[in-house]
Amino acid sequence: MKVAVMAYGTRGDVQPLVCLARVLADRGHEVELVADRGTADVARAARLSYRELPFNMQSMFRSERAKRMLARGRINSAIRWLGAEERRYEAALCQGLLEAGTESVDLIVCNHLLDPRCRAIAEARRIAIMPVHLSPLVPSRTFPSTFLAQRSLGPLNRVSHQLPFQMLWRTQRDGLAALRRELGLAPPTRSVWPYGIGGRYPAMLGYSPTLFPAPDDWPDWLHTVGFLRPWPELRASFGEVGVPTELDEWLAAGPPPVFLGFGSMPVLDKEATLGTIRNALRTVGIRGVLAMGWSELIAATDDSLYVVSEVDHESLLPRCAAAVHHGGAGTTAASLGAGLPTLICSVFHDQPFWGARCRKLGIGDTFPFTRLDTRRLVEGLRNVLRPEVAARAKEIARRMAEEDGVAAAVARIEEGNVEVPEQRRSGSLE
């Protein structure tokens, strides 16, 4: 089978599909990864055939404008910003997707940011398609939109899911209409996000059913397979091969620390943030390992705080007592998979949702990153370091260890649980 795996976004958005692509290739399928140049190193490390889309999402998110937008913590600002950025490279993006999604392709696998465009190509060229989403974007009466709320809105839950999709629709409508015209398809006459996956064909949800079981009002064409995480050999190819000697010695010299991972958090005042972290660690009486992520924090390591730029989560986290991070799906999978009670300082998108799940399951706590201060960090750390929270986190990790998201996803694909979208040709070309 010839498969085009199409994804763009941060590394956390793309790496799960890289894992899926690598296993499909190992099983004898002809696989091409189509992704933006910000994840080229991951694709090459995974030894995948790679087609580069001509932009860099990670650079976009690291810009000062993006940091200020994220710091506001407002989804409407984020969607408007993303829409404006997409319009700058819309033509090149669509051209890259068209060149990859030829009639010779048997299956398109895509993430949610590319879903409407990939579905148009699949519809026009009669190609099967399998969207893979890393958070529960599909409407339900049992929980609100992951973009908007952490707590149930009762009878408004289902309606709340439509609001961010309508906002996305407004930013993508013109570009999608142009793509569909080029493909000879009818222009979209309504939002292409009615269920968060753009249609009623099968889709896979790449997160743990232990953390969020499927609601009873979801259709049977949705399949929660588990987190799509790299295995030891693939992690080694990414350069994730243990902790540095100095960090190893620091870890051995005292009790297990708290891991603090900033990831893509918008740290605007670096000195104040470092002061908050040091004050909170001192107050609680614990050590910490700070992974700077994109924030480029400069700080001296001492007995209470070890600062690194990047680190192998799989090697470090099992040696920690708890984790504090932004709540991205991949980092959440890593900290909870290591059995760590987790404090999520969320920014946007699905991060507040994962924080709310940690709180509901009794395995962590959460608050918005915009409210990070010493008092809240101290309270959060004291909460997640309670013995009963740690015990529940270890039980969740034990259950997650029984899941193999990549294997389940590959099985779904090879069993033929895919569908070719119905064509809607434009009147002028019929």
Coordinates of C-alpha atoms in Angstrom, one line a residue:
M1 CA 0.0 0.0 0.0
K2 CA 1.2 3.5 -0.9
V3 CA 0.6 5.9 2.0
A4 CA 1.1 9.7 2.2
V5 CA 1.4 10.8 5.8
M6 CA 0.7 14.6 6.0
A7 CA 1.2 16.7 9.1
Y8 CA 2.3 20.1 10.2
G9 CA 2.7 22.0 13.4
T10 CA 5.1 21.8 16.3
R11 CA 7.2 18.7 16.9
G12 CA 4.5 17.5 19.3
D13 CA 1.9 17.7 16.4
V14 CA 4.1 15.8 13.9
Q15 CA 6.2 13.3 15.8
P16 CA 3.2 11.0 16.6
L17 CA 2.6 10.6 12.9
V18 CA 6.3 10.0 12.3
C19 CA 6.0 7.1 14.6
L20 CA 3.1 5.7 12.7
A21 CA 4.8 6.3 9.4
R22 CA 7.9 4.5 10.5
V23 CA 6.0 1.3 11.5
L24 CA 4.0 1.3 8.3
A25 CA 7.3 1.5 6.4
D26 CA 8.8 -1.3 8.5
R27 CA 5.8 -3.4 7.6
G28 CA 6.5 -3.1 3.9
H29 CA 4.3 -0.2 2.9
E30 CA 5.5 2.6 0.6
V31 CA 5.4 5.6 2.9
E32 CA 6.1 9.3 2.3
L33 CA 6.0 11.9 5.1
V34 CA 4.8 15.3 4.0
A35 CA 5.6 17.9 6.7
D36 CA 7.0 21.4 7.2
R37 CA 10.7 22.1 7.4
G38 CA 10.6 22.6 11.1
T39 CA 10.3 18.8 11.6
A40 CA 12.7 17.8 8.8
D41 CA 15.3 16.6 11.3
V42 CA 12.7 14.2 12.9
A43 CA 11.7 12.8 9.5
R44 CA 15.3 12.2 8.5
A45 CA 16.2 10.7 11.8
A46 CA 13.3 8.2 11.4
R47 CA 14.7 7.3 7.9
L48 CA 11.5 8.2 6.1
S49 CA 11.0 9.4 2.6
Y50 CA 10.3 13.0 3.1
R51 CA 8.6 15.8 1.2
E52 CA 9.2 19.3 2.7
L53 CA 6.4 21.9 2.9
P54 CA 8.0 25.3 2.4
F55 CA 7.4 26.9 5.9
N56 CA 8.5 26.4 9.5
M57 CA 5.7 26.2 12.1
Q58 CA 8.2 26.0 15.0
S59 CA 9.9 29.2 13.9
M60 CA 6.5 30.9 13.7
F61 CA 5.6 29.9 17.2
R62 CA 9.0 31.1 18.5
S63 CA 8.5 34.6 17.1
E64 CA 7.9 37.4 19.6
R65 CA 4.5 38.1 18.0
A66 CA 3.4 34.5 18.6
K67 CA 4.7 34.6 22.2
R68 CA 2.7 37.7 23.0
M69 CA -0.4 36.1 21.4
L70 CA 0.0 32.9 23.4
A71 CA 0.7 34.8 26.6
R72 CA -2.9 36.3 26.3
G73 CA -4.2 32.7 26.5
R74 CA -7.2 33.5 24.2
I75 CA -8.2 30.9 21.6
N76 CA -9.7 33.6 19.3
S77 CA -6.4 35.4 19.2
A78 CA -4.6 32.1 18.5
I79 CA -6.9 31.1 15.6
R80 CA -6.8 34.6 14.0
W81 CA -3.0 34.6 14.2
L82 CA -2.8 31.1 12.8
G83 CA -5.2 32.0 10.0
A84 CA -3.1 35.1 9.1
E85 CA 0.1 33.0 9.0
E86 CA -1.5 30.3 6.9
R87 CA -2.7 32.8 4.3
R88 CA 1.0 33.8 3.7
Y89 CA 1.9 30.3 2.5
E90 CA -1.5 28.9 1.5
A91 CA -0.6 28.4 -2.2
A92 CA 2.7 26.7 -1.5
L93 CA 1.1 24.5 1.2
C94 CA -1.7 23.3 -1.1
Q95 CA 0.7 22.8 -4.0
G96 CA 2.9 20.5 -1.8
L97 CA -0.2 18.5 -0.7
L98 CA -1.4 18.1 -4.3
E99 CA 2.0 16.9 -5.5
A100 CA 2.1 14.3 -2.6
G101 CA -1.5 13.2 -2.9
T102 CA -1.5 11.8 -6.4
E103 CA -3.8 9.2 -7.8
S104 CA -1.2 6.6 -7.2
V105 CA -1.6 7.0 -3.4
D106 CA -3.8 4.4 -1.7
L107 CA -4.2 6.2 1.6
I108 CA -3.7 9.7 3.1
V109 CA -3.1 9.9 6.9
C110 CA -3.3 13.5 8.2
N111 CA -3.4 15.5 11.4
H112 CA -6.3 17.8 12.2
L113 CA -4.7 21.1 10.9
L114 CA -4.5 19.6 7.4
D115 CA -7.8 17.7 7.6
P116 CA -10.0 19.9 5.3
R117 CA -7.3 20.2 2.6
C118 CA -6.4 16.5 2.6
R119 CA -10.1 15.6 2.5
A120 CA -10.6 17.7 -0.6
I121 CA -7.7 15.9 -2.3
A122 CA -9.0 12.5 -1.2
E123 CA -12.5 13.3 -2.4
A124 CA -11.3 14.5 -5.8
R125 CA -8.9 11.7 -6.5
R126 CA -10.8 8.9 -4.8
I127 CA -8.2 8.2 -2.2
A128 CA -8.9 6.7 1.2
I129 CA -8.2 8.9 4.1
M130 CA -7.6 8.4 7.8
P131 CA -7.4 11.5 10.0
V132 CA -5.4 11.1 13.3
H133 CA -6.2 13.6 16.1
L134 CA -4.3 13.9 19.3
S135 CA -7.1 15.3 21.4
P136 CA -10.9 14.7 21.6
L137 CA -12.2 17.3 19.1
V138 CA -15.4 15.5 18.3
P139 CA -18.6 17.1 19.9
S140 CA -20.3 15.4 22.8
R141 CA -22.9 16.3 25.3
T142 CA -20.7 14.9 28.1
F143 CA -17.8 17.5 27.8
P144 CA -17.2 20.9 26.4
S145 CA -14.8 22.0 23.6
T146 CA -11.2 21.4 24.6
F147 CA -10.5 24.9 23.2
L148 CA -12.9 26.7 25.5
A149 CA -13.5 25.2 28.9
Q150 CA -12.2 22.9 31.6
R151 CA -15.5 22.2 33.2
S152 CA -18.8 20.9 31.9
L153 CA -21.2 23.5 30.5
G154 CA -24.1 21.1 30.9
P155 CA -26.6 21.5 28.0
L156 CA -24.2 23.8 26.2
N157 CA -21.4 21.2 25.9
R158 CA -22.2 20.1 22.4
V159 CA -22.8 23.6 21.1
S160 CA -19.5 24.8 22.5
H161 CA -17.6 22.5 20.1
Q162 CA -18.9 24.4 17.1
L163 CA -17.5 27.8 18.1
P164 CA -13.8 27.1 17.5
F165 CA -14.6 25.2 14.4
Q166 CA -16.5 28.1 13.0
M167 CA -13.5 30.4 13.8
L168 CA -11.2 28.0 12.0
W169 CA -13.6 27.8 9.1
R170 CA -13.5 31.6 8.6
T171 CA -9.7 31.6 8.5
Q172 CA -9.5 28.7 6.0
R173 CA -12.6 29.1 3.8
D174 CA -11.1 31.1 1.0
G175 CA -8.0 29.0 0.6
L176 CA -10.1 25.8 0.8
A177 CA -12.5 27.1 -1.8
A178 CA -9.6 27.8 -4.2
L179 CA -8.2 24.3 -3.6
R180 CA -11.5 22.7 -4.3
R181 CA -12.0 24.7 -7.5
E182 CA -8.6 23.5 -8.7
L183 CA -9.7 19.9 -8.0
G184 CA -13.0 20.4 -9.8
L185 CA -15.0 20.1 -6.6
A186 CA -18.0 22.1 -5.4
P187 CA -16.9 24.9 -3.1
P188 CA -17.6 24.4 0.6
T189 CA -21.0 25.9 1.5
R190 CA -20.7 25.4 5.2
S191 CA -18.1 24.8 7.9
V192 CA -15.9 21.7 7.1
W193 CA -15.6 21.1 10.8
P194 CA -19.0 19.8 11.8
Y195 CA -17.6 17.0 14.0
G196 CA -14.0 18.2 14.4
I197 CA -12.7 15.8 11.8
G198 CA -14.4 17.1 8.8
G199 CA -16.8 14.3 8.0
R200 CA -18.4 11.0 9.0
Y201 CA -15.6 8.7 7.8
P202 CA -13.4 6.7 10.2
A203 CA -10.8 8.6 12.3
M204 CA -8.3 7.6 14.9
L205 CA -7.8 9.5 18.2
G206 CA -4.1 9.2 19.3
Y207 CA -4.3 9.5 23.0
S208 CA -4.8 7.1 25.9
P209 CA -8.3 5.7 26.6
T210 CA -7.2 5.4 30.2
L211 CA -7.0 9.1 30.5
F212 CA -10.2 9.8 28.5
P213 CA -12.5 6.9 27.6
A214 CA -14.8 7.5 24.6
P215 CA -18.1 9.1 25.5
D216 CA -21.2 7.0 25.0
D217 CA -22.6 9.4 22.4
W218 CA -19.6 9.2 20.0
P219 CA -20.2 7.2 16.8
D220 CA -18.5 3.9 16.2
W221 CA -16.4 5.3 13.3
L222 CA -14.1 6.9 15.9
H223 CA -11.3 4.7 17.4
T224 CA -9.2 5.7 20.4
V225 CA -6.0 3.9 19.9
G226 CA -3.6 5.3 22.5
F227 CA -0.7 7.7 22.5
L228 CA 1.5 7.4 19.4
R229 CA 4.9 7.4 21.2
P230 CA 8.4 6.5 20.0
W231 CA 10.0 3.3 21.1
P232 CA 13.6 3.0 22.4
E233 CA 15.3 2.5 19.0
L234 CA 13.4 5.4 17.4
R235 CA 14.1 7.7 20.4
A236 CA 17.7 6.9 20.1
S237 CA 17.6 8.0 16.4
F238 CA 16.2 11.3 17.6
G239 CA 19.2 11.7 19.9
E240 CA 17.2 10.8 23.1
V241 CA 19.7 8.5 24.7
G242 CA 19.8 9.2 28.5
V243 CA 20.9 12.1 30.7
P244 CA 24.2 13.9 30.6
T245 CA 26.8 12.8 33.1
E246 CA 26.7 16.0 35.1
L247 CA 22.9 15.7 35.4
D248 CA 23.2 12.1 36.4
E249 CA 25.6 13.0 39.2
W250 CA 23.3 15.9 40.3
L251 CA 20.3 13.5 40.4
A252 CA 22.2 10.9 42.5
A253 CA 23.3 13.6 45.0
G254 CA 19.9 14.2 46.5
P255 CA 16.2 13.2 46.6
P256 CA 14.1 12.9 43.4
P257 CA 13.4 16.4 42.0
V258 CA 10.4 17.9 40.3
F259 CA 10.7 18.2 36.5
L260 CA 9.7 21.5 35.1
G261 CA 9.4 21.6 31.3
F262 CA 8.5 24.8 29.6
G263 CA 8.1 23.5 26.1
S264 CA 6.4 26.2 24.0
M265 CA 5.3 28.2 27.0
P266 CA 5.4 32.0 26.2
V267 CA 7.9 33.2 28.8
L268 CA 8.0 36.9 28.3
D269 CA 9.7 37.9 31.6
K270 CA 12.4 35.3 32.0
E271 CA 14.0 36.7 35.2
A272 CA 10.6 36.9 37.0
T273 CA 9.8 33.3 35.9
L274 CA 13.1 32.0 37.2
G275 CA 12.5 33.8 40.4
T276 CA 9.1 32.3 40.8
I277 CA 10.5 28.8 40.2
R278 CA 13.3 29.2 42.7
N279 CA 11.1 30.7 45.4
A280 CA 8.5 27.9 45.0
L281 CA 11.2 25.2 45.2
R282 CA 12.7 26.8 48.3
T283 CA 9.3 27.2 50.0
V284 CA 8.2 23.6 49.3
G285 CA 11.7 22.3 50.1
I286 CA 12.4 20.3 47.0
R287 CA 14.8 20.3 44.1
G288 CA 14.0 20.9 40.5
V289 CA 15.2 20.1 36.9
L290 CA 14.2 22.9 34.5
A291 CA 14.1 22.0 30.8
M292 CA 14.1 25.4 29.0
G293 CA 12.3 24.4 25.9
W294 CA 11.8 27.3 23.5
S295 CA 12.2 29.9 26.2
E296 CA 16.1 30.1 26.2
L297 CA 16.2 30.8 29.9
I298 CA 19.7 31.4 31.2
A299 CA 20.3 30.3 34.7
A300 CA 23.1 28.9 36.8
T301 CA 22.7 25.4 38.1
D302 CA 23.0 25.0 41.9
D303 CA 22.0 22.4 44.5
S304 CA 18.3 23.2 44.2
L305 CA 17.9 23.8 40.5
Y306 CA 19.5 22.1 37.5
V307 CA 18.9 23.9 34.1
V308 CA 19.1 22.1 30.8
S309 CA 18.1 23.1 27.2
E310 CA 16.7 19.7 26.2
V311 CA 16.6 16.3 27.8
D312 CA 15.5 12.8 27.2
H313 CA 12.1 12.6 29.0
E314 CA 12.1 8.8 29.0
S315 CA 15.4 8.7 30.9
L316 CA 14.9 11.6 33.2
L317 CA 11.2 11.5 34.3
P318 CA 11.3 8.1 36.1
R319 CA 13.9 9.6 38.4
C320 CA 11.6 12.5 39.3
A321 CA 8.9 12.9 42.0
A322 CA 6.5 15.0 39.9
A323 CA 6.2 17.1 36.7
V324 CA 5.2 20.6 35.9
H325 CA 4.7 21.5 32.3
H326 CA 2.4 23.2 29.7
G327 CA 0.2 20.1 29.1
G328 CA 0.9 19.3 25.5
A329 CA -0.3 15.8 24.6
G330 CA 3.2 14.4 24.1
T331 CA 4.6 15.8 27.3
T332 CA 1.5 14.7 29.2
A333 CA 1.9 11.2 27.9
A334 CA 5.5 11.2 28.9
S335 CA 5.0 12.5 32.5
L336 CA 1.9 10.3 33.2
G337 CA 3.5 7.3 31.5
A338 CA 6.4 7.7 33.9
G339 CA 4.0 7.5 36.8
L340 CA 4.5 11.2 37.8
P341 CA 1.7 13.3 39.4
T342 CA 1.5 16.2 37.0
L343 CA 0.9 20.0 37.4
I344 CA -0.2 21.5 34.1
C345 CA 0.2 25.2 33.5
S346 CA -1.8 25.4 30.3
V347 CA -1.6 27.9 27.5
F348 CA -4.2 27.0 24.9
H349 CA -5.7 24.4 22.6
D350 CA -5.9 21.0 24.3
Q351 CA -3.6 21.8 27.2
P352 CA -6.4 23.0 29.6
F353 CA -8.3 19.8 28.8
W354 CA -5.4 17.5 29.8
G355 CA -5.0 19.6 32.9
A356 CA -8.6 19.1 33.8
R357 CA -8.3 15.4 33.2
C358 CA -5.4 15.2 35.6
R359 CA -7.4 17.0 38.2
K360 CA -10.5 14.8 37.7
L361 CA -8.5 11.6 37.9
G362 CA -6.8 12.7 41.0
I363 CA -3.3 12.5 39.4
G364 CA -2.4 16.2 39.3
D365 CA -3.6 19.7 39.2
T366 CA -3.8 22.6 36.8
F367 CA -4.0 26.4 36.3
P368 CA -3.5 28.7 33.3
F369 CA 0.1 29.7 32.6
T370 CA -1.0 33.3 32.6
R371 CA -1.6 33.0 36.3
L372 CA 1.8 31.5 37.2
D373 CA 3.1 33.0 40.4
T374 CA 4.9 31.7 43.5
R375 CA 1.7 31.2 45.5
R376 CA 0.0 29.1 42.8
L377 CA 3.1 27.1 42.0
V378 CA 3.6 26.3 45.7
E379 CA 0.0 25.3 46.2
G380 CA 0.1 23.2 43.0
L381 CA 3.4 21.4 44.0
R382 CA 2.1 20.7 47.5
N383 CA -1.0 19.2 46.0
V384 CA 0.6 16.9 43.5
L385 CA 3.3 15.7 45.9
R386 CA 0.8 14.2 48.3
P387 CA 1.3 10.5 48.6
E388 CA -2.2 9.6 47.5
V389 CA -1.8 11.6 44.3
A390 CA 1.5 9.8 43.6
A391 CA -0.1 6.4 44.2
R392 CA -3.0 7.2 41.7
A393 CA -0.5 8.4 39.1
K394 CA 1.5 5.2 39.4
E395 CA -1.7 3.1 38.8
I396 CA -2.6 5.2 35.8
A397 CA 0.9 4.7 34.4
R398 CA 0.5 0.9 34.9
R399 CA -2.7 0.9 32.9
M400 CA -1.2 3.1 30.2
A401 CA 1.8 0.8 29.8
E402 CA -0.7 -1.9 28.6
E403 CA -1.6 0.3 25.6
D404 CA 0.3 0.4 22.3
G405 CA -1.2 3.3 20.3
V406 CA 1.1 2.8 17.2
A407 CA 0.3 -0.9 17.0
A408 CA -3.4 -0.3 17.3
A409 CA -3.3 2.5 14.7
V410 CA -1.4 0.3 12.2
A411 CA -3.9 -2.6 12.8
R412 CA -6.8 -0.3 12.0
I413 CA -5.2 0.8 8.8
E414 CA -4.2 -2.6 7.6
E415 CA -7.6 -4.0 8.5
G416 CA -9.1 -1.5 6.0
N417 CA -10.9 0.6 8.5
V418 CA -10.8 3.6 6.1
E419 CA -13.2 5.2 3.7
V420 CA -13.1 7.1 0.4
P421 CA -15.0 10.5 0.8
E422 CA -18.0 11.0 -1.5
Q423 CA -17.3 13.3 -4.4
R424 CA -19.2 16.5 -4.8
R425 CA -18.2 17.8 -8.3
S426 CA -18.8 21.5 -9.1
G427 CA -21.6 22.2 -11.5
S428 CA -19.4 23.7 -14.2
L429 CA -17.3 20.6 -14.5
E430 CA -19.9 17.9 -14.3

